[in-house]
Amino acid sequence: MTDKIFTKDEWLERLGGVKGDYKVFVPVKDGDFHMFAPIDSGKKPDFSYQNTRLSPKGLVYPQSERIFEYSLDKQDEDAFIVKEAPKDYAPQAVVGIRPCDAQAFQIVKINFDNKEFRDPWWVQRFESSVLIGLGCNEPCDTCFCNSVGGGPFSEKGLDALLFDLGDAFLVRVITEKGQAFVDKVGGGAEAAQDAVDKAKRLALEAEGRMTSKVPTDKLKDKVVLDLFNAPFWDEVAFACINCGTCTYLCPTCWCFDIQDEAYGKQGDRLRNWDSCMYPLFTLHGSGHNPRDKKFQRVRQRFMHKLKYYVDKYGDGVQCSGCGRCVRYCPVNIDIRKVCARMNAYEG
Amino acid sequence: MRNPYLPYPVRIDKITTETVDRNLKTFRFVFLNPEDEEKFAYTPGQFAELSIPGKGEIPIGIASSPTEKGFVAFTVNKVGLVSSYLHNMQEGEVMGIRGPLGNWYPWDEMEGQNVIIVGGGFAFTTLRSSIIYMLDPQNRPKFKDIIVVYGARNPGMLLYRDELAAWEQRDDIHMHITVDGTDDPDWKYNVGFVPAITEKKITSAEDAIAIVCGPPIMIKFTQPVLEKLGFPPEKIILSLEMRMKCGIGICGRCNIGDQYVCKDGPVFSLAKLKKMPPEY
Ligand SMILES: Cc1cc2nc3c(=O)[nH]c(=O)nc-3n(C[C@H](O)[C@H](O)[C@H](O)COP(=O)(O)OP(=O)(O)OC[C@H]3O[C@@H](n4cnc5c(N)ncnc54)[C@H](O)[C@@H]3O)c2cc1C
Ligand code: SF4
Ligand code: SF4
Ligand code: FES
């Protein structure tokens, strides 16, 4: 497949034109930060961003989602019988997603879609999504995607990839799903060799600019109990205030809660993102709590991402290197340092 | 594929108060759609989510045996929001159950073995399921001796008292019922904590598998007794509890290390547990 080239104006205008076939999400500026919003939200699309504060995981896995509904009215024939809540799985396109965030969907896929169970809502929304990436010309100094199997122009998990050539986008199609989307967008021109060369150069330069190198190679050979009992967890956790920011911003954190809400004679079952950083997460009805201490919860987060996941699935760490938890942790707890420490620990 | 979060609708068929403090009740459910009963094919040791619209879901061990047809039963301790609400529900009301969930006792391994069952308090539920299952004429020949040690705080706190009395009369199962203490002068059985009675009554680990279910403190003191008798950790089987939501290994809530208690458990051998972080 040959690459296509669009002027930025043409790209934006044509994106607006696929509305009928796809719900299109693009990065927009919201206050001091960026976020993904529908292209017709009234906010200007802004592709000159580093990354959104909140990861786009919510577009496939909403922060709060109505999963079931039921009647609590005894007069109704189907009272107290739980039913699927109607949902819209029309195709959606996430345009301008960073490669780390696209890879994150691949990392969590094994959790939501495995041999034994499929999470029907995650799977349907994921399958109806097309991910059009935007390579990172200027990675942040907290980014470390290239240490965890990705890279600023990695194609993993993407359906197409955009290269920002200054006044134009070079569009590289990766999958059939990506091809179908680009066909719908239409327009553009075949990319000339000098544009392709320029794209290649940009990618190489970006790689070269990444300073964070996080070693993960020895994690899988460690004995889980050695790492669990390592002496550094108290020190790692010392400043943590258990705010949960790291887990909510993380594109690979998947934990959720299920709650019922009743409104008069009608009720819903909802699922909401949850976080292992909170003591309630593991509190038994009896009052017993296996993780009642802060260091245990901090240890759980790092062990889950960097050891349990590695052991369970044998496919790298549960982290795509986006660096959000490093940037936004109010007390500067840094997963890169913790990972290096775990990787180097000799029991 | 069926939505694994969607409960089967059931009707509460019968409610039995089990203990004198009225904190434990057994609920028998009948499926509203008869074909769901077949889909809910379970093995003793598994659990299910009891699903009450408007209130929520709680994981509860299945107390009935697959050899009992026409209903499924659960014995529920009244603790918090959902279990208290359930305790106030009436026969005839409609709710949901979702499952069966989790793994089960190692029935294949137990064939041809002596089966030692050690239970305490209200954790006896899946053990009841197992005993009924083993005593079924079809299954009984598969096992050698069945020896049960079951204890509660006092006689009024024992579950399934009628059944216990009936099992006492049989010669194909050896019962050792005990209470921590009692002021009942007519008490016919043992007095003493479960670990002590286990030490007294179980004499051999030969060709035997032990299943242990009970409060953490009972498990903690029973374990060394069994080990002293010569049970290797592979032949000591425990069933764990963790706070749960999805019950299918997706919501991330119930992990111990890389194991999800809801899917990889709740049944674990001591040998396996020893390799896992002691975070339960
Ligand atoms: C595999 C398994 C089998 C169990 N079998 C039985 C049984 O046979 N009989 C019995 O009485 N109890 C059993 N329990 C414990 C039972 O699940 C809790 O007592 C119950 O969830 C408390 O819910 P609640 O809403 O009344 O309490 P609340 O304290 O109001 O709990 C709120 C929510 O927290 C969660 N939760 C709280 N405690 C627990 C817990 N210990 N385990 C799991 N989730 C919890 C539930 O999602 C619950 O809806 C079992 C637990 C597990 C994990
Ligand atoms: S963001 Fe920082 S302070 Fe907040 S829970 Fe995470 S590690 Fe702790
Ligand atoms: S742990 Fe941090 S770096 Fe890793 S994916 Fe989550 S937010 Fe990104
Ligand atoms: S209860 Fe959801 S993972 Fe176990």
XYZ file of C-alpha atoms and ligand atoms in Angstrom:
700
model
C 0.000 0.000 0.000
C 1.352 3.411 -0.814
C 1.321 6.269 1.642
C -0.984 9.174 1.054
C -0.397 12.796 1.697
C -2.915 15.447 2.742
C -2.460 19.107 3.490
C -3.518 19.644 7.095
C -6.476 21.742 5.999
C -7.698 19.122 3.599
C -7.291 16.371 6.202
C -9.342 18.278 8.760
C -12.027 19.221 6.328
C -12.382 15.679 5.050
C -12.440 14.255 8.582
C -15.482 16.397 9.191
C -17.037 14.744 6.131
C -17.039 11.129 7.413
C -19.420 11.983 10.246
C -22.224 10.001 8.692
C -20.197 6.789 8.663
C -18.059 7.149 11.774
C -18.254 9.013 15.024
C -14.904 10.818 14.860
C -12.903 11.710 17.977
C -9.980 14.131 17.807
C -7.657 15.799 20.320
C -8.846 19.250 21.457
C -7.510 21.687 23.983
C -9.528 21.927 27.164
C -8.171 24.483 29.637
C -4.483 23.714 30.120
C -4.748 20.139 28.897
C -5.784 18.121 25.903
C -8.537 15.536 25.660
C -10.389 13.574 23.000
C -13.727 15.026 21.920
C -16.155 14.414 19.060
C -15.072 16.331 15.977
C -18.309 18.332 16.054
C -18.002 19.272 19.742
C -17.377 22.906 18.812
C -13.773 22.775 20.043
C -11.037 23.095 17.454
C -9.132 19.881 16.686
C -5.518 20.338 17.756
C -3.015 17.822 16.454
C -0.025 19.791 17.773
C -0.336 18.256 21.212
C 1.944 15.974 23.213
C -0.604 13.744 24.817
C -4.008 14.000 26.440
C -4.080 14.123 30.218
C -6.708 11.396 30.456
C -5.898 8.458 28.223
C -8.412 7.577 25.497
C -9.197 4.208 27.124
C -12.602 5.607 28.054
C -13.638 5.624 24.391
C -13.639 1.824 24.450
C -14.157 1.304 28.153
C -16.216 4.187 29.592
C -15.428 5.444 33.067
C -19.030 4.801 34.010
C -21.224 2.554 31.926
C -24.799 1.399 32.261
C -24.663 -2.334 31.638
C -28.093 -3.612 32.698
C -31.513 -2.279 33.535
C -34.565 -3.674 35.275
C -37.971 -2.812 36.617
C -38.608 -2.791 40.358
C -42.350 -2.421 39.853
C -44.129 -5.521 41.132
C -46.965 -4.867 38.637
C -44.601 -5.489 35.723
C -44.425 -8.978 34.335
C -40.632 -8.803 34.103
C -40.068 -7.089 37.444
C -36.670 -7.885 39.020
C -35.384 -9.509 35.854
C -32.077 -8.027 34.789
C -31.832 -7.105 31.075
C -29.171 -5.714 28.751
C -29.236 -1.940 28.473
C -29.516 -0.882 24.805
C -26.251 0.437 23.370
C -24.938 2.062 20.279
C -21.989 0.333 18.640
C -21.855 2.409 15.477
C -18.313 2.668 14.067
C -16.076 5.218 15.728
C -12.697 6.591 14.703
C -10.112 7.856 17.165
C -7.921 10.110 15.067
C -4.617 11.333 16.450
C -4.239 8.700 19.145
C -0.647 8.298 20.328
C 1.039 4.948 19.649
C 1.453 4.178 23.370
C -2.284 4.570 23.909
C -3.081 2.325 20.948
C -0.669 -0.312 22.215
C -2.399 -0.077 25.587
C -5.579 -1.504 24.049
C -3.562 -4.525 22.911
C -2.143 -4.904 26.426
C -5.587 -4.969 28.055
C -7.256 -7.028 25.318
C -6.144 -10.309 26.881
C -8.025 -9.334 30.025
C -11.314 -8.439 28.348
C -11.242 -10.986 25.546
C -9.784 -14.367 26.412
C -10.473 -18.035 25.829
C -12.784 -18.396 28.815
C -14.713 -15.136 28.942
C -15.381 -12.202 26.669
C -16.459 -8.912 28.100
C -19.206 -8.167 25.574
C -19.145 -4.386 25.989
C -15.383 -3.924 25.732
C -15.148 -6.303 22.796
C -17.992 -4.738 20.805
C -16.795 -1.202 21.313
C -13.200 -2.157 20.546
C -14.223 -3.957 17.379
C -16.255 -0.994 16.219
C -13.308 1.379 16.708
C -10.686 2.329 14.168
C -7.479 3.772 15.630
C -5.677 6.333 13.497
C -2.398 7.107 15.241
C -0.260 10.209 15.238
C 3.495 9.614 15.508
C 5.308 11.619 18.176
C 7.824 14.050 16.705
C 8.592 15.393 20.180
C 8.277 12.718 22.876
C 7.978 14.079 26.433
C 10.850 13.497 28.792
C 8.623 11.135 30.786
C 7.804 8.909 27.811
C 9.380 5.464 27.686
C 7.277 3.556 25.164
C 10.410 2.301 23.417
C 11.444 0.483 26.615
C 8.220 -1.521 26.707
C 7.896 -2.790 23.173
C 6.553 0.332 21.484
C 8.025 3.505 20.063
C 7.017 7.044 19.089
C 6.067 5.789 15.615
C 5.185 2.218 16.544
C 2.404 0.710 14.444
C 1.351 -1.805 17.129
C -2.372 -1.763 17.670
C -2.966 0.975 15.081
C -5.067 0.826 11.922
C -3.247 3.732 10.297
C -0.489 6.134 11.305
C -0.145 9.846 10.622
C 3.237 11.539 10.222
C 3.187 15.273 10.888
C 5.374 16.727 8.153
C 4.802 20.369 9.174
C 2.214 21.572 6.688
C 0.974 18.121 5.705
C 0.102 14.706 7.093
C 1.505 11.577 5.561
C -1.014 8.793 6.148
C 0.215 5.192 6.292
C -2.485 2.532 6.257
C -1.729 -0.508 8.455
C -4.872 -2.657 8.481
C -7.937 -3.223 6.342
C -9.976 -1.377 8.917
C -7.607 1.576 8.475
C -7.888 1.292 4.688
C -11.669 1.418 4.865
C -11.513 4.566 6.950
C -8.973 6.294 4.714
C -11.077 5.350 1.684
C -14.081 7.003 3.305
C -12.027 10.111 4.035
C -11.066 10.180 0.354
C -8.962 12.872 -1.290
C -5.256 13.287 -0.620
C -2.538 12.368 -3.069
C -0.014 9.616 -3.430
C 2.959 10.532 -1.239
C 6.138 11.383 -3.158
C 9.435 9.729 -2.220
C 10.789 12.830 -0.490
C 7.762 12.944 1.833
C 8.223 9.252 2.660
C 11.902 9.887 3.372
C 11.043 12.832 5.551
C 8.581 10.716 7.554
C 11.258 8.091 8.075
C 13.738 10.727 9.232
C 11.241 12.195 11.703
C 10.671 8.782 13.238
C 14.385 8.134 13.620
C 14.985 11.531 15.170
C 12.160 11.019 17.663
C 13.584 7.658 18.738
C 16.952 9.320 19.222
C 15.416 11.982 21.426
C 13.968 9.520 23.917
C 16.116 9.659 27.014
C 14.266 7.343 29.407
C 15.522 3.790 29.214
C 13.695 1.451 31.553
C 15.108 -2.067 31.952
C 12.470 -4.810 32.116
C 14.447 -7.791 30.824
C 14.959 -9.563 34.168
C 11.451 -9.175 35.595
C 10.157 -12.485 34.312
C 12.998 -14.500 35.838
C 12.489 -13.134 39.344
C 10.774 -15.243 41.956
C 7.469 -13.545 42.714
C 7.829 -13.909 46.480
C 11.325 -12.383 46.411
C 9.981 -9.245 44.746
C 6.885 -9.241 46.941
C 9.063 -9.355 50.072
C 11.697 -6.932 48.749
C 12.737 -4.363 51.346
C 12.019 -1.275 49.223
C 8.207 -1.167 49.185
C 7.862 0.953 52.288
C 10.271 3.464 50.858
C 8.601 3.444 47.417
C 5.197 4.028 49.028
C 6.317 6.497 51.673
C 5.035 9.690 50.020
C 1.992 8.179 48.271
C -1.323 9.710 49.305
C -3.420 6.971 47.655
C -5.150 9.513 45.444
C -5.571 6.984 42.621
C -4.551 9.478 39.908
C -2.019 7.047 38.492
C -4.595 4.319 37.959
C -7.308 6.560 36.500
C -4.957 8.182 34.013
C -3.352 4.912 33.052
C -4.408 3.502 29.677
C -3.696 -0.054 30.865
C -5.410 -0.057 34.254
C -8.629 -2.021 33.828
C -10.120 -2.590 37.278
C -13.786 -1.845 37.792
C -16.591 -1.932 40.301
C -20.195 -3.013 39.667
C -22.936 -1.043 41.416
C -26.726 -0.979 41.345
C -28.645 2.263 41.313
C -32.406 2.489 41.696
C -34.559 5.472 40.744
C -38.051 4.866 42.005
C -39.353 1.796 40.221
C -36.571 1.589 37.694
C -32.983 0.503 38.273
C -29.664 0.249 36.509
C -26.565 -1.802 37.018
C -23.451 0.227 36.312
C -19.809 -0.479 36.055
C -17.318 2.172 37.067
C -13.532 2.373 36.910
C -12.036 1.492 40.254
C -8.548 1.607 41.694
C -6.410 -0.771 43.733
C -4.996 2.286 45.507
C -8.127 2.539 47.669
C -8.533 0.476 50.853
C -12.208 -0.250 50.048
C -11.118 -2.131 46.948
C -10.346 -5.283 48.948
C -12.347 -4.778 52.162
C -14.332 -7.892 53.091
C -17.789 -7.685 54.640
C -16.304 -9.151 57.822
C -13.988 -6.151 58.204
C -10.921 -8.154 57.217
C -8.790 -6.409 54.597
C -5.891 -8.196 52.904
C -4.431 -4.869 51.733
C -5.238 -2.468 54.532
C -1.814 -0.807 54.496
C -0.749 1.793 51.993
C 2.502 0.073 51.051
C 0.542 -3.082 50.224
C -1.618 -1.163 47.760
C 1.324 0.603 46.153
C 3.104 -2.730 45.911
C -0.006 -4.236 44.290
C -0.028 -1.612 41.545
C 3.606 -2.081 40.595
C 3.588 -5.850 41.052
C 0.461 -6.143 38.932
C 1.937 -4.173 36.062
C 5.498 -5.386 36.234
C 5.373 -8.922 37.616
C 1.932 -10.557 37.891
C 0.952 -9.559 34.353
C 4.362 -10.622 33.051
C 4.023 -14.040 34.704
C 0.379 -14.610 33.846
C 0.445 -13.792 30.156
C 4.151 -14.080 29.323
C 3.913 -11.119 27.004
C 5.798 -8.188 28.470
C 4.697 -5.676 31.070
C 1.263 -4.119 31.610
C 2.527 -0.650 30.735
C 2.776 1.112 27.399
C 5.221 3.758 28.553
C 2.949 6.783 28.196
C 4.423 8.308 31.350
C 1.170 9.860 32.589
C 1.535 8.438 36.087
C 5.002 9.968 36.259
C 3.829 13.389 35.073
C 0.731 13.678 37.224
C 1.597 11.913 40.479
C 1.369 14.698 43.084
C 4.324 13.272 45.008
C 6.519 12.261 42.066
C 6.446 8.522 42.399
C 8.135 7.295 39.229
C 7.321 3.903 37.721
C 10.556 4.017 35.728
C 12.636 4.043 38.885
C 10.520 1.405 40.590
C 10.767 -0.818 37.529
C 14.536 -0.434 37.400
C 14.718 -1.314 41.064
C 12.562 -4.402 40.639
C 14.533 -5.466 37.578
C 17.835 -5.161 39.448
C 16.688 -6.729 42.721
C 18.583 -9.863 43.712
C 16.625 -11.655 46.463
C -21.340 -16.389 23.578
C -23.672 -15.732 26.509
C -23.078 -12.487 28.342
C -21.169 -13.715 31.432
C -22.458 -10.810 33.536
C -26.125 -11.548 32.937
C -27.820 -13.412 35.806
C -30.420 -16.142 35.331
C -33.765 -15.123 36.792
C -34.799 -17.280 39.754
C -37.585 -17.413 42.305
C -36.948 -17.910 45.996
C -38.598 -21.251 46.634
C -37.804 -21.872 50.273
C -36.033 -20.082 53.104
C -34.716 -21.963 56.135
C -33.263 -20.269 59.187
C -30.223 -22.332 60.117
C -28.818 -20.912 63.337
C -30.276 -19.737 66.636
C -28.880 -16.233 66.159
C -30.898 -16.132 62.895
C -27.858 -14.773 61.084
C -27.649 -17.698 58.695
C -30.396 -18.623 56.304
C -30.488 -21.125 53.484
C -32.168 -19.968 50.289
C -33.446 -22.442 47.740
C -33.899 -21.036 44.254
C -35.846 -22.335 41.299
C -35.011 -21.134 37.798
C -37.792 -19.160 36.111
C -36.771 -20.696 32.780
C -36.357 -24.439 33.321
C -33.687 -24.666 30.595
C -31.435 -22.392 32.652
C -31.039 -25.115 35.256
C -29.116 -27.200 32.738
C -26.943 -24.269 31.756
C -26.131 -23.796 35.428
C -24.324 -27.172 35.587
C -21.970 -27.033 38.548
C -19.484 -29.112 40.519
C -19.134 -29.023 44.325
C -16.719 -26.292 45.421
C -17.987 -23.688 42.953
C -19.791 -20.487 43.827
C -22.218 -18.068 42.183
C -23.132 -14.398 42.359
C -26.495 -13.823 43.994
C -27.864 -10.863 42.126
C -30.506 -8.619 43.654
C -31.777 -5.906 41.311
C -31.420 -2.531 42.979
C -28.964 -3.797 45.582
C -26.082 -5.603 43.938
C -24.341 -8.936 43.746
C -22.513 -11.097 46.285
C -20.401 -14.210 45.754
C -21.734 -17.197 47.709
C -20.631 -20.829 47.691
C -23.128 -23.315 46.253
C -24.505 -25.355 49.156
C -26.638 -27.763 47.161
C -25.207 -30.704 45.263
C -25.557 -31.305 41.519
C -27.157 -34.614 42.492
C -30.088 -32.661 43.973
C -32.326 -31.680 41.093
C -34.878 -28.935 40.652
C -33.233 -26.207 42.734
C -29.940 -24.651 43.827
C -29.296 -23.606 47.414
C -27.041 -21.134 49.210
C -26.511 -20.440 52.881
C -25.965 -16.766 53.547
C -24.550 -15.012 56.572
C -26.047 -11.595 57.247
C -23.176 -9.097 57.106
C -23.719 -6.003 55.013
C -25.892 -4.376 52.410
C -26.824 -7.184 50.023
C -26.846 -10.083 52.472
C -29.042 -8.144 54.929
C -31.487 -7.247 52.185
C -31.631 -10.877 51.093
C -32.380 -11.943 54.653
C -35.525 -9.801 54.519
C -36.776 -11.196 51.227
C -39.687 -13.605 51.102
C -40.402 -16.899 49.420
C -41.836 -16.279 45.951
C -39.769 -13.155 45.233
C -37.736 -12.942 42.022
C -34.007 -12.197 41.787
C -30.988 -13.494 39.827
C -28.088 -15.871 40.129
C -25.019 -15.788 37.974
C -22.643 -18.664 37.542
C -21.497 -21.251 38.291
C -18.166 -19.550 38.921
C -14.655 -20.583 39.879
C -13.002 -23.970 40.105
C -14.005 -26.909 42.305
C -12.558 -29.444 44.667
C -10.155 -31.827 42.884
C -12.694 -34.603 42.292
C -10.525 -36.502 39.835
C -7.640 -36.643 42.275
C -9.945 -37.596 45.143
C -11.176 -40.755 43.420
C -9.859 -43.864 45.163
C -8.753 -41.828 48.181
C -9.850 -41.381 51.767
C -11.507 -37.980 51.969
C -10.974 -35.919 55.109
C -13.258 -32.893 55.442
C -12.464 -30.260 58.027
C -14.933 -27.406 58.353
C -15.666 -24.594 60.733
C -18.492 -22.091 61.145
C -20.557 -21.090 58.149
C -17.852 -22.050 55.654
C -19.422 -25.515 55.699
C -21.641 -24.696 52.710
C -19.634 -26.130 49.830
C -18.641 -28.992 52.131
C -22.297 -29.888 52.506
C -22.516 -29.880 48.726
C -19.506 -32.196 48.589
C -20.813 -34.628 51.203
C -24.213 -34.958 49.530
C -22.439 -35.444 46.230
C -20.141 -38.190 47.567
C -22.929 -39.996 49.419
C -24.979 -40.273 46.256
C -25.155 -44.013 45.444
C -23.661 -43.329 42.002
C -20.625 -41.642 43.521
C -20.041 -43.299 46.874
C -18.037 -46.274 45.480
C -15.510 -43.833 43.990
C -14.176 -42.851 47.415
C -12.721 -44.811 50.342
C -13.461 -43.560 53.863
C -15.159 -40.195 54.280
C -14.250 -38.559 57.575
C -15.757 -35.219 58.580
C -14.699 -32.887 61.385
C -17.111 -29.971 61.644
C -17.260 -27.420 64.418
C -19.143 -24.302 65.409
C -19.106 -21.992 68.422
C -22.062 -23.766 70.083
C -24.711 -26.319 69.085
C -27.125 -23.629 67.927
C -24.588 -22.349 65.410
C -24.167 -25.613 63.510
C -25.576 -25.569 59.984
C -27.795 -28.303 58.537
C -28.458 -29.910 61.927
C -31.003 -32.443 60.651
C -28.623 -33.650 57.998
C -25.726 -33.846 60.450
C -27.843 -36.044 62.701
C -28.765 -38.294 59.782
C -25.139 -38.625 58.677
C -24.196 -39.557 62.245
C -26.423 -42.632 61.877
C -24.816 -43.880 58.680
C -21.841 -46.179 58.472
C -20.502 -44.961 55.129
C -19.412 -41.610 56.594
C -17.614 -40.907 59.881
C -18.781 -37.717 61.554
C -16.923 -35.827 64.291
C -19.104 -32.899 65.225
C -17.741 -30.469 67.761
C -18.513 -27.149 69.458
C -16.183 -24.691 71.135
C -18.336 -24.885 74.229
C -21.892 -25.665 75.402
C -24.037 -25.647 78.545
C -26.352 -28.269 77.084
C -26.128 -31.334 79.381
C -27.538 -33.566 76.612
C -24.834 -32.679 74.079
C -23.822 -36.013 72.571
C -20.827 -34.988 70.489
C -17.368 -33.443 70.978
C -16.363 -30.276 72.759
C -13.170 -28.585 71.604
C -11.736 -26.518 68.781
C -11.596 -28.005 65.300
C -7.773 -28.326 65.135
C -7.671 -30.243 68.432
C -10.464 -32.601 67.381
C -8.759 -33.102 64.029
C -5.573 -34.088 65.853
C -7.480 -36.593 67.973
C -9.719 -38.153 65.321
C -7.644 -38.222 62.181
C -4.950 -40.824 62.509
C -3.493 -41.305 59.069
C -2.661 -39.382 55.948
C -2.318 -42.519 53.893
C -4.143 -42.358 50.566
C -5.960 -39.304 51.843
C -6.840 -35.812 50.699
C -7.949 -33.167 53.193
C -10.329 -30.347 52.347
C -10.269 -27.504 54.827
C -12.806 -24.666 54.943
C -13.321 -22.257 57.771
C -12.348 -18.982 59.352
C -8.689 -17.947 58.882
C -7.807 -18.767 62.496
C -9.119 -22.326 62.164
C -7.218 -22.846 58.928
C -4.067 -21.494 60.505
C -4.127 -23.998 63.374
C -5.429 -26.961 61.374
C -2.663 -26.759 58.796
C 0.205 -27.809 61.155
C -1.921 -30.646 62.532
C -2.406 -32.054 59.045
C 1.219 -31.548 58.154
C 2.284 -33.426 61.295
C 0.028 -36.293 60.286
C 1.990 -36.471 57.067
C -0.285 -34.699 54.591
C 1.927 -33.177 51.889
C 0.898 -29.636 50.898
C -0.396 -30.976 47.555
C -3.035 -32.955 49.464
C -4.292 -30.157 51.658
C -7.006 -28.303 49.776
C -8.320 -24.896 50.857
C -11.081 -22.625 49.613
C -10.430 -18.880 49.843
C -12.536 -15.750 50.026
C -11.755 -12.376 48.553
C -13.892 -9.370 47.841
C -15.281 -9.886 44.347
C -17.291 -8.180 41.626
C -17.198 -9.810 38.209
C -16.443 -13.368 39.318
C -14.856 -14.125 35.931
C -11.304 -12.773 36.255
C -11.888 -9.474 34.475
C -12.590 -6.733 37.018
C -9.176 -7.198 38.665
C -10.480 -7.115 42.202
C -9.727 -10.485 43.755
C -6.128 -11.193 42.823
C -3.542 -12.867 44.966
C -0.370 -12.422 42.950
C -1.156 -13.482 39.394
C -4.085 -15.661 40.448
C -7.690 -14.478 40.442
C -9.514 -16.150 43.315
C -12.782 -15.980 41.354
C -11.472 -17.802 38.283
C -8.239 -19.607 39.186
C -9.767 -20.370 42.621
C -11.472 -20.258 45.072
C -10.015 -23.762 45.596
C -6.225 -23.926 45.944
C -3.875 -26.581 47.247
C -1.612 -25.527 50.073
C 1.315 -26.316 47.789
C 0.099 -23.723 45.313
C -0.685 -21.162 48.004
C 2.821 -21.427 49.377
C 4.162 -20.067 46.105
C 1.727 -17.135 46.108
C 2.024 -13.854 48.028
C 0.371 -14.272 51.450
C -2.070 -11.479 50.714
C -5.487 -12.895 51.652
C -15.941 -17.615 46.820
C -16.727 -17.047 47.956
C -17.685 -17.820 48.586
C -18.435 -17.296 49.643
N -19.373 -18.083 50.196
C -20.167 -17.592 51.158
C -21.220 -18.371 51.703
O -21.428 -19.527 51.315
N -22.012 -17.820 52.647
C -21.795 -16.534 53.091
O -22.545 -16.085 53.950
N -20.799 -15.771 52.606
C -19.971 -16.258 51.651
N -18.976 -15.461 51.133
C -18.775 -14.105 51.660
C -19.794 -13.140 51.053
O -19.501 -12.924 49.709
C -19.784 -11.779 51.761
O -20.147 -11.945 53.080
C -20.734 -10.810 51.067
O -20.210 -10.413 49.821
C -21.032 -9.576 51.881
O -21.848 -8.739 51.106
P -22.756 -7.593 51.717
O -23.280 -6.793 50.619
O -23.743 -8.188 52.652
O -21.710 -6.803 52.606
P -21.063 -5.330 52.368
O -20.044 -5.214 53.393
O -22.163 -4.330 52.331
O -20.394 -5.538 50.992
C -20.489 -4.707 49.883
C -19.924 -5.430 48.685
O -18.590 -5.819 48.955
C -18.302 -7.071 48.409
N -17.851 -7.972 49.481
C -17.842 -7.679 50.785
N -17.318 -8.681 51.508
C -16.977 -9.652 50.651
C -16.392 -10.952 50.807
N -16.033 -11.474 51.982
N -16.193 -11.683 49.715
C -16.517 -11.187 48.514
N -17.085 -9.967 48.300
C -17.309 -9.208 49.358
C -19.533 -7.528 47.700
O -19.388 -7.197 46.345
C -20.625 -6.723 48.336
O -21.688 -6.527 47.480
C -18.203 -15.963 50.089
C -17.238 -15.203 49.457
C -16.504 -15.721 48.415
C -15.475 -14.899 47.758
S -0.649 9.249 41.726
Fe 1.102 9.102 43.151
S 0.273 9.707 45.167
Fe -1.508 9.263 43.843
S -1.958 7.087 44.266
Fe -0.607 7.116 42.475
S 1.477 6.860 43.324
Fe 0.132 7.459 45.052
S 1.564 2.768 34.651
Fe 1.947 4.855 34.015
S 3.369 4.676 32.291
Fe 2.405 2.678 32.569
S 0.688 2.744 31.189
Fe -0.029 3.375 33.233
S 0.075 5.606 33.121
Fe 1.316 4.839 31.493
S -13.980 -10.783 40.991
Fe -13.396 -9.723 39.191
S -11.399 -10.507 38.859
Fe -12.141 -11.755 40.466
